[in-house]
Amino acid sequence: MLNPPILYTPQVECFEDNEQKTVAELNDTFDVILKKTAEDYGHAVRSVHAKAHGVLEGTLTVNGGLSPELAQGLFAQPGDYKTYMRISTNAGDILPDAISLPRGLAIKVVGVDGERLPDASGDTQDFVMVNGPVFQAKTSKKFLGSLKMLAKTTDRMEDTKEVLSDVLQGVNTALQAVGISSSTVQSLGGAPDSDPLGETYYSVTPFRYGDYIAKFSVRPVSKDLTELTGKAIDTKDQPDAIRETVQAEMRHLTGEWEFCVQLCRDLEKQPVEDPTTQWDEEDAPFVPVAILRAAPQDSWSADKVQKVDEEMRFSVWTGIAAHEPLGNINRARKATYEHSARFRESFNRCPIHEPTS
């Protein structure tokens, strides 16, 4: 018997001292990455998830007949929405694919009605996910320490990173064989070299879900995608193997994913302020609320890359108040995402904007 979902109140969040000071230090550290990569490439890229492997256009169809606790926010009424998806890896520099890092999936849903979050222009709702259920740091202050170390290696020692990645993939495989998953090992280059189209993605951090609190997940359900789950991509001597593989696959396959919601049912077991804690699905199961579909298409066409990869930004703070990001890590993401986008916009002299319905 499941506990009833916890009602959202502002008291579910606990603010730390000097959060804004940490954000300022995060921006300073991201500047090291942004400026170094822009100088090297002659073009500004994102401070995280710089390298995209595919850009997809699709449709999000909200299910009908949802229970009251699931019929919230964007998902309150059945309907179809235009979507854009960006598949990436998490580094702030553009590395060869043999350096295997966690995958990311950013989704932009267009034409969403409702009260907007602060500074959220347009009528879109973004979801930013990775292919693992937990974040690597409990707080933004702890993440800052890791980021400073990462900034020192940005765009350096590619050969060393590649060798280290090969070693860490072996470590990660050994850990998984005994039922252990390490987000730290994966974030350092030990992630499996698996096909991103077959992966399950997680929001990792919690969000307001209308009257409640939830995490989100996107999991493949169409046969075309599930056949790719766990399938390894040969990245040896192929710096863009993932992009080329996704492009070849999306020319003929139909992608269909379930968009799922995991409602918080116990604040002790499913904490808001600790994204390193996995919410056990036995206590708080993921429940499908929508279907995300992508028809066969060119996932790396020049016009799509320009429209989505260059001219759009994805942020958990772009959306409606009914899906407000919660917790320390999410609070730190607002200013840092904006900072990165402004740098790209200025350096590239390319306006970043929200699509409209």
Coordinates of C-alpha atoms in Angstrom, one line a residue:
M1 CA 0.0 0.0 0.0
L2 CA 1.5 3.3 -1.1
N3 CA 1.5 6.4 1.0
P4 CA -0.5 9.3 -0.3
P5 CA 1.6 11.9 -2.2
I6 CA 3.0 14.7 -0.1
L7 CA 1.4 18.1 -0.7
Y8 CA 3.7 20.9 -1.8
T9 CA 4.4 23.8 0.6
P10 CA 7.3 26.2 0.5
Q11 CA 8.5 24.7 3.7
V12 CA 9.7 21.5 1.9
E13 CA 12.8 23.5 0.9
C14 CA 15.7 24.3 3.3
F15 CA 17.9 27.2 2.3
E16 CA 21.6 27.1 3.2
D17 CA 23.7 30.1 4.2
N18 CA 25.6 31.9 1.5
E19 CA 23.8 30.2 -1.4
Q20 CA 24.3 33.3 -3.6
K21 CA 28.0 33.4 -2.8
T22 CA 28.2 29.8 -4.0
V23 CA 26.3 30.8 -7.2
A24 CA 28.8 33.6 -7.9
E25 CA 31.7 31.2 -7.5
L26 CA 30.0 28.7 -9.8
N27 CA 29.7 31.4 -12.4
D28 CA 33.3 32.4 -12.0
T29 CA 34.3 28.8 -12.5
F30 CA 32.0 28.2 -15.4
D31 CA 33.7 31.3 -17.0
V32 CA 37.0 29.5 -17.0
I33 CA 35.4 26.7 -19.0
L34 CA 33.3 29.1 -21.3
K35 CA 36.2 31.4 -22.1
K36 CA 38.8 28.6 -22.6
T37 CA 36.5 26.6 -25.0
A38 CA 35.4 29.7 -26.9
E39 CA 39.0 30.8 -27.4
D40 CA 40.0 27.3 -28.6
Y41 CA 37.0 26.7 -30.9
G42 CA 36.4 30.3 -32.0
H43 CA 32.8 29.7 -31.0
A44 CA 31.1 29.6 -27.6
V45 CA 29.5 26.4 -26.4
R46 CA 27.5 25.4 -23.4
S47 CA 29.4 25.3 -20.0
V48 CA 27.9 21.8 -19.5
H49 CA 26.6 19.3 -22.0
A50 CA 28.5 21.2 -24.7
K51 CA 28.6 18.3 -27.3
A52 CA 25.3 17.4 -28.8
H53 CA 24.8 14.0 -30.5
G54 CA 21.4 14.6 -32.0
V55 CA 18.5 17.0 -32.3
L56 CA 15.0 15.7 -32.7
E57 CA 11.6 17.2 -33.3
G58 CA 8.6 15.3 -31.9
T59 CA 5.3 15.4 -30.1
L60 CA 4.4 15.0 -26.4
T61 CA 0.9 13.5 -26.0
V62 CA -0.5 13.9 -22.5
N63 CA -2.5 10.9 -21.5
G64 CA -6.3 11.1 -20.8
G65 CA -7.9 9.7 -17.8
L66 CA -5.1 10.5 -15.3
S67 CA -5.9 10.4 -11.6
P68 CA -6.3 13.8 -9.9
E69 CA -2.8 13.6 -8.3
L70 CA -1.3 13.0 -11.8
A71 CA -3.4 15.5 -13.7
Q72 CA -1.3 18.5 -12.6
G73 CA 0.4 21.4 -14.4
L74 CA 1.3 20.6 -18.0
F75 CA -0.4 17.2 -17.5
A76 CA -3.7 18.5 -16.2
Q77 CA -5.5 18.0 -19.6
P78 CA -4.9 15.5 -22.4
G79 CA -3.4 17.1 -25.5
D80 CA -0.5 17.2 -28.0
Y81 CA 2.5 19.5 -27.9
K82 CA 5.3 20.2 -30.3
T83 CA 8.7 19.3 -28.7
Y84 CA 12.4 19.6 -29.4
M85 CA 14.9 17.2 -27.9
R86 CA 18.7 17.5 -27.6
I87 CA 20.8 14.5 -26.8
S88 CA 24.3 15.3 -25.4
T89 CA 27.1 14.3 -23.0
N90 CA 27.8 16.3 -19.9
A91 CA 31.3 17.8 -20.4
G92 CA 31.8 21.5 -21.0
D93 CA 34.3 20.9 -23.8
I94 CA 33.8 18.9 -27.0
L95 CA 35.6 15.6 -26.5
P96 CA 36.0 12.5 -28.6
D97 CA 33.3 10.0 -27.9
A98 CA 35.9 7.5 -26.6
I99 CA 35.9 9.5 -23.4
S100 CA 32.7 8.0 -22.2
L101 CA 30.5 10.3 -20.1
P102 CA 26.9 10.3 -18.9
R103 CA 24.3 11.1 -21.5
G104 CA 21.9 14.0 -21.3
L105 CA 18.4 14.5 -22.8
A106 CA 16.9 18.0 -22.8
I107 CA 13.3 18.4 -23.8
K108 CA 11.5 21.7 -24.7
V109 CA 7.7 21.5 -24.9
V110 CA 6.0 24.3 -26.8
G111 CA 2.7 26.0 -26.2
V112 CA 2.2 25.4 -22.5
D113 CA -0.3 27.6 -20.7
G114 CA 0.0 28.7 -17.1
E115 CA 1.6 31.2 -14.8
R116 CA 5.3 31.4 -15.7
L117 CA 8.3 31.0 -13.4
P118 CA 10.4 34.2 -12.7
D119 CA 12.2 35.4 -15.9
A120 CA 10.8 32.6 -18.0
S121 CA 9.8 34.1 -21.3
G122 CA 7.7 32.4 -24.0
D123 CA 5.2 29.6 -23.5
T124 CA 7.6 26.6 -23.3
Q125 CA 8.3 24.0 -20.6
D126 CA 11.8 22.5 -20.4
F127 CA 12.9 19.2 -18.8
V128 CA 16.6 18.5 -18.4
M129 CA 17.6 14.9 -17.7
V130 CA 20.5 12.5 -17.5
N131 CA 20.8 8.7 -17.8
G132 CA 21.2 8.1 -14.1
P133 CA 18.8 8.5 -11.2
V134 CA 21.1 10.5 -8.8
F135 CA 23.2 13.7 -8.9
Q136 CA 26.9 13.5 -8.1
A137 CA 26.9 16.2 -5.3
K138 CA 24.4 16.8 -2.5
T139 CA 24.7 20.6 -2.6
S140 CA 25.9 23.3 -4.9
K141 CA 28.8 24.0 -2.6
K142 CA 30.0 20.4 -2.9
F143 CA 29.4 20.5 -6.7
L144 CA 31.6 23.7 -6.8
G145 CA 34.6 21.8 -5.5
S146 CA 34.2 19.2 -8.3
L147 CA 33.7 21.9 -10.9
K148 CA 36.9 23.7 -10.0
M149 CA 38.8 20.5 -10.5
L150 CA 37.1 19.9 -13.8
A151 CA 37.8 23.5 -15.0
K152 CA 41.5 22.9 -14.6
T153 CA 41.4 20.0 -17.1
T154 CA 39.1 21.6 -19.7
D155 CA 40.3 21.0 -23.2
R156 CA 43.6 19.5 -21.9
M157 CA 45.1 16.0 -21.8
E158 CA 42.6 14.4 -24.2
D159 CA 44.8 11.3 -24.6
T160 CA 45.1 10.9 -20.9
K161 CA 41.3 11.4 -20.5
E162 CA 40.8 8.7 -23.1
V163 CA 43.0 6.2 -21.3
L164 CA 41.4 7.0 -18.0
S165 CA 38.0 6.6 -19.5
D166 CA 38.9 3.1 -20.7
V167 CA 40.1 2.2 -17.2
L168 CA 37.0 3.6 -15.5
Q169 CA 34.6 1.9 -17.8
G170 CA 36.2 -1.4 -16.6
V171 CA 35.8 -0.2 -13.0
N172 CA 32.2 0.7 -13.6
T173 CA 31.4 -2.7 -15.2
A174 CA 32.9 -4.4 -12.2
L175 CA 30.9 -2.4 -9.8
Q176 CA 27.6 -3.0 -11.7
A177 CA 28.4 -6.7 -11.7
V178 CA 28.1 -6.7 -7.9
G179 CA 25.0 -4.4 -7.9
I180 CA 26.8 -1.1 -7.3
S181 CA 26.3 2.1 -9.3
S182 CA 28.7 5.0 -9.0
S183 CA 27.7 8.4 -10.4
T184 CA 31.2 9.7 -9.6
V185 CA 33.0 7.0 -11.6
Q186 CA 30.6 7.6 -14.5
S187 CA 31.0 11.4 -14.4
L188 CA 34.8 11.0 -14.6
G189 CA 34.6 9.0 -17.8
G190 CA 33.5 5.5 -16.7
A191 CA 30.0 5.7 -18.2
P192 CA 29.0 2.8 -20.5
D193 CA 29.5 3.5 -24.3
S194 CA 25.8 2.7 -24.9
D195 CA 23.4 4.0 -27.5
P196 CA 21.7 7.1 -26.1
L197 CA 18.4 6.3 -27.9
G198 CA 17.9 3.2 -25.8
E199 CA 18.7 4.9 -22.5
T200 CA 16.3 5.9 -19.6
Y201 CA 16.7 9.5 -18.4
Y202 CA 15.9 11.1 -15.1
S203 CA 15.4 14.6 -13.8
V204 CA 17.6 13.6 -10.8
T205 CA 16.3 16.7 -8.8
P206 CA 12.7 17.2 -7.6
F207 CA 10.2 19.7 -8.9
R208 CA 6.8 21.0 -7.9
Y209 CA 4.1 18.9 -9.6
G210 CA 1.1 21.2 -9.2
D211 CA -0.2 20.5 -5.7
Y212 CA 2.5 17.8 -5.1
I213 CA 6.3 17.1 -5.5
A214 CA 7.8 14.9 -8.1
K215 CA 10.8 13.7 -10.1
F216 CA 10.5 12.9 -13.8
S217 CA 11.8 10.2 -16.1
V218 CA 11.7 9.3 -19.8
R219 CA 12.0 5.6 -20.8
P220 CA 12.0 4.0 -24.2
V221 CA 9.0 1.9 -25.0
S222 CA 8.9 1.4 -28.8
K223 CA 10.6 -1.7 -30.1
D224 CA 12.9 0.4 -32.3
L225 CA 14.3 2.0 -29.1
T226 CA 14.2 -0.9 -26.6
E227 CA 16.3 -3.0 -29.0
L228 CA 19.0 -0.3 -28.6
T229 CA 19.0 -0.4 -24.8
G230 CA 22.5 -1.4 -23.6
K231 CA 23.8 -1.6 -27.2
A232 CA 27.4 -0.5 -27.2
I233 CA 28.7 2.0 -29.8
D234 CA 32.2 1.4 -31.1
T235 CA 33.9 4.8 -30.5
K236 CA 37.5 3.8 -31.2
D237 CA 39.1 6.2 -33.6
Q238 CA 35.7 7.7 -34.3
P239 CA 35.4 11.0 -32.4
D240 CA 31.8 11.6 -33.4
A241 CA 30.6 7.9 -33.4
I242 CA 27.6 8.6 -31.2
R243 CA 26.3 11.4 -33.4
E244 CA 26.8 9.4 -36.6
T245 CA 25.1 6.3 -35.1
V246 CA 22.1 8.3 -33.9
Q247 CA 21.8 10.0 -37.2
A248 CA 21.9 6.7 -39.1
E249 CA 19.3 5.1 -36.7
M250 CA 16.9 8.0 -36.7
R251 CA 16.7 8.0 -40.5
H252 CA 14.5 4.9 -40.3
L253 CA 13.3 4.3 -36.7
T254 CA 10.3 5.7 -34.8
G255 CA 11.2 6.7 -31.3
E256 CA 8.5 6.4 -28.6
W257 CA 9.2 7.1 -24.9
E258 CA 7.0 7.1 -21.8
F259 CA 7.2 10.3 -19.8
C260 CA 6.8 9.3 -16.2
V261 CA 6.2 11.0 -12.9
Q262 CA 7.5 9.8 -9.5
L263 CA 5.5 11.5 -6.7
C264 CA 7.1 12.1 -3.4
R265 CA 5.3 10.1 -0.7
D266 CA 7.6 10.4 2.3
L267 CA 10.0 13.4 2.8
E268 CA 12.4 11.2 4.8
K269 CA 12.7 8.5 2.2
Q270 CA 12.4 10.9 -0.7
P271 CA 14.2 14.1 0.4
V272 CA 13.9 17.3 -1.5
E273 CA 17.3 18.7 -0.6
D274 CA 19.5 15.6 -1.3
P275 CA 19.7 14.7 -5.0
T276 CA 22.3 12.0 -4.2
T277 CA 19.5 9.9 -2.6
Q278 CA 17.6 7.7 -5.1
W279 CA 13.9 7.6 -4.5
D280 CA 13.1 3.9 -4.2
E281 CA 10.6 2.9 -6.8
E282 CA 8.9 0.4 -4.4
D283 CA 7.9 3.3 -2.2
A284 CA 7.4 5.9 -5.0
P285 CA 6.9 4.3 -8.4
F286 CA 7.3 6.1 -11.7
V287 CA 3.9 6.3 -13.4
P288 CA 3.5 7.2 -17.1
V289 CA 1.6 10.4 -17.8
A290 CA 2.5 11.1 -21.5
I291 CA 4.0 9.7 -24.6
L292 CA 6.9 11.3 -26.4
R293 CA 7.2 10.5 -30.1
A294 CA 9.8 11.2 -32.8
A295 CA 9.2 10.1 -36.4
P296 CA 12.1 9.1 -38.7
Q297 CA 14.2 12.3 -39.4
D298 CA 17.7 13.6 -39.9
S299 CA 18.9 14.2 -36.4
W300 CA 21.8 16.4 -37.5
S301 CA 20.5 18.5 -40.3
A302 CA 22.1 21.9 -40.6
D303 CA 18.9 23.8 -40.2
K304 CA 17.9 21.8 -37.1
V305 CA 21.3 22.2 -35.5
Q306 CA 21.2 26.0 -36.1
K307 CA 17.6 26.2 -34.8
V308 CA 18.0 24.1 -31.7
D309 CA 21.6 23.6 -30.8
E310 CA 22.6 27.2 -31.5
E311 CA 19.5 29.4 -31.1
M312 CA 17.8 27.7 -28.1
R313 CA 18.8 27.2 -24.4
F314 CA 17.4 24.5 -22.1
S315 CA 16.9 25.3 -18.5
V316 CA 14.9 23.8 -15.6
W317 CA 13.8 27.4 -14.9
T318 CA 12.1 27.8 -18.3
G319 CA 8.5 26.8 -17.7
I320 CA 5.4 27.2 -15.6
A321 CA 5.2 27.8 -11.8
A322 CA 3.3 24.5 -11.5
H323 CA 6.7 22.8 -12.2
E324 CA 9.0 25.0 -10.1
P325 CA 12.4 23.5 -9.5
L326 CA 13.0 22.6 -5.9
G327 CA 16.1 22.2 -3.8
N328 CA 19.6 23.7 -3.4
I329 CA 21.0 22.3 -6.7
N330 CA 18.0 23.5 -8.7
R331 CA 18.1 27.0 -7.1
A332 CA 21.8 27.3 -8.1
R333 CA 21.0 26.2 -11.7
K334 CA 18.9 29.3 -12.4
A335 CA 21.6 31.9 -12.4
T336 CA 24.3 29.6 -13.8
Y337 CA 22.2 28.5 -16.8
E338 CA 21.4 32.2 -17.5
H339 CA 25.0 33.1 -17.2
S340 CA 26.1 30.5 -19.7
A341 CA 23.4 31.4 -22.2
R342 CA 24.3 35.1 -22.1
F343 CA 28.0 34.3 -22.7
R344 CA 27.1 32.2 -25.8
E345 CA 24.7 34.8 -27.1
S346 CA 27.3 37.6 -26.7
F347 CA 30.3 35.7 -28.0
N348 CA 28.5 34.1 -31.0
R349 CA 26.4 37.2 -31.8
C350 CA 23.5 34.8 -32.1
P351 CA 20.3 35.6 -30.2
I352 CA 18.9 32.9 -28.1
H353 CA 15.1 32.7 -27.9
E354 CA 12.2 30.5 -27.1
P355 CA 10.1 29.0 -29.9
T356 CA 6.4 29.8 -29.9
S357 CA 3.4 27.8 -30.8

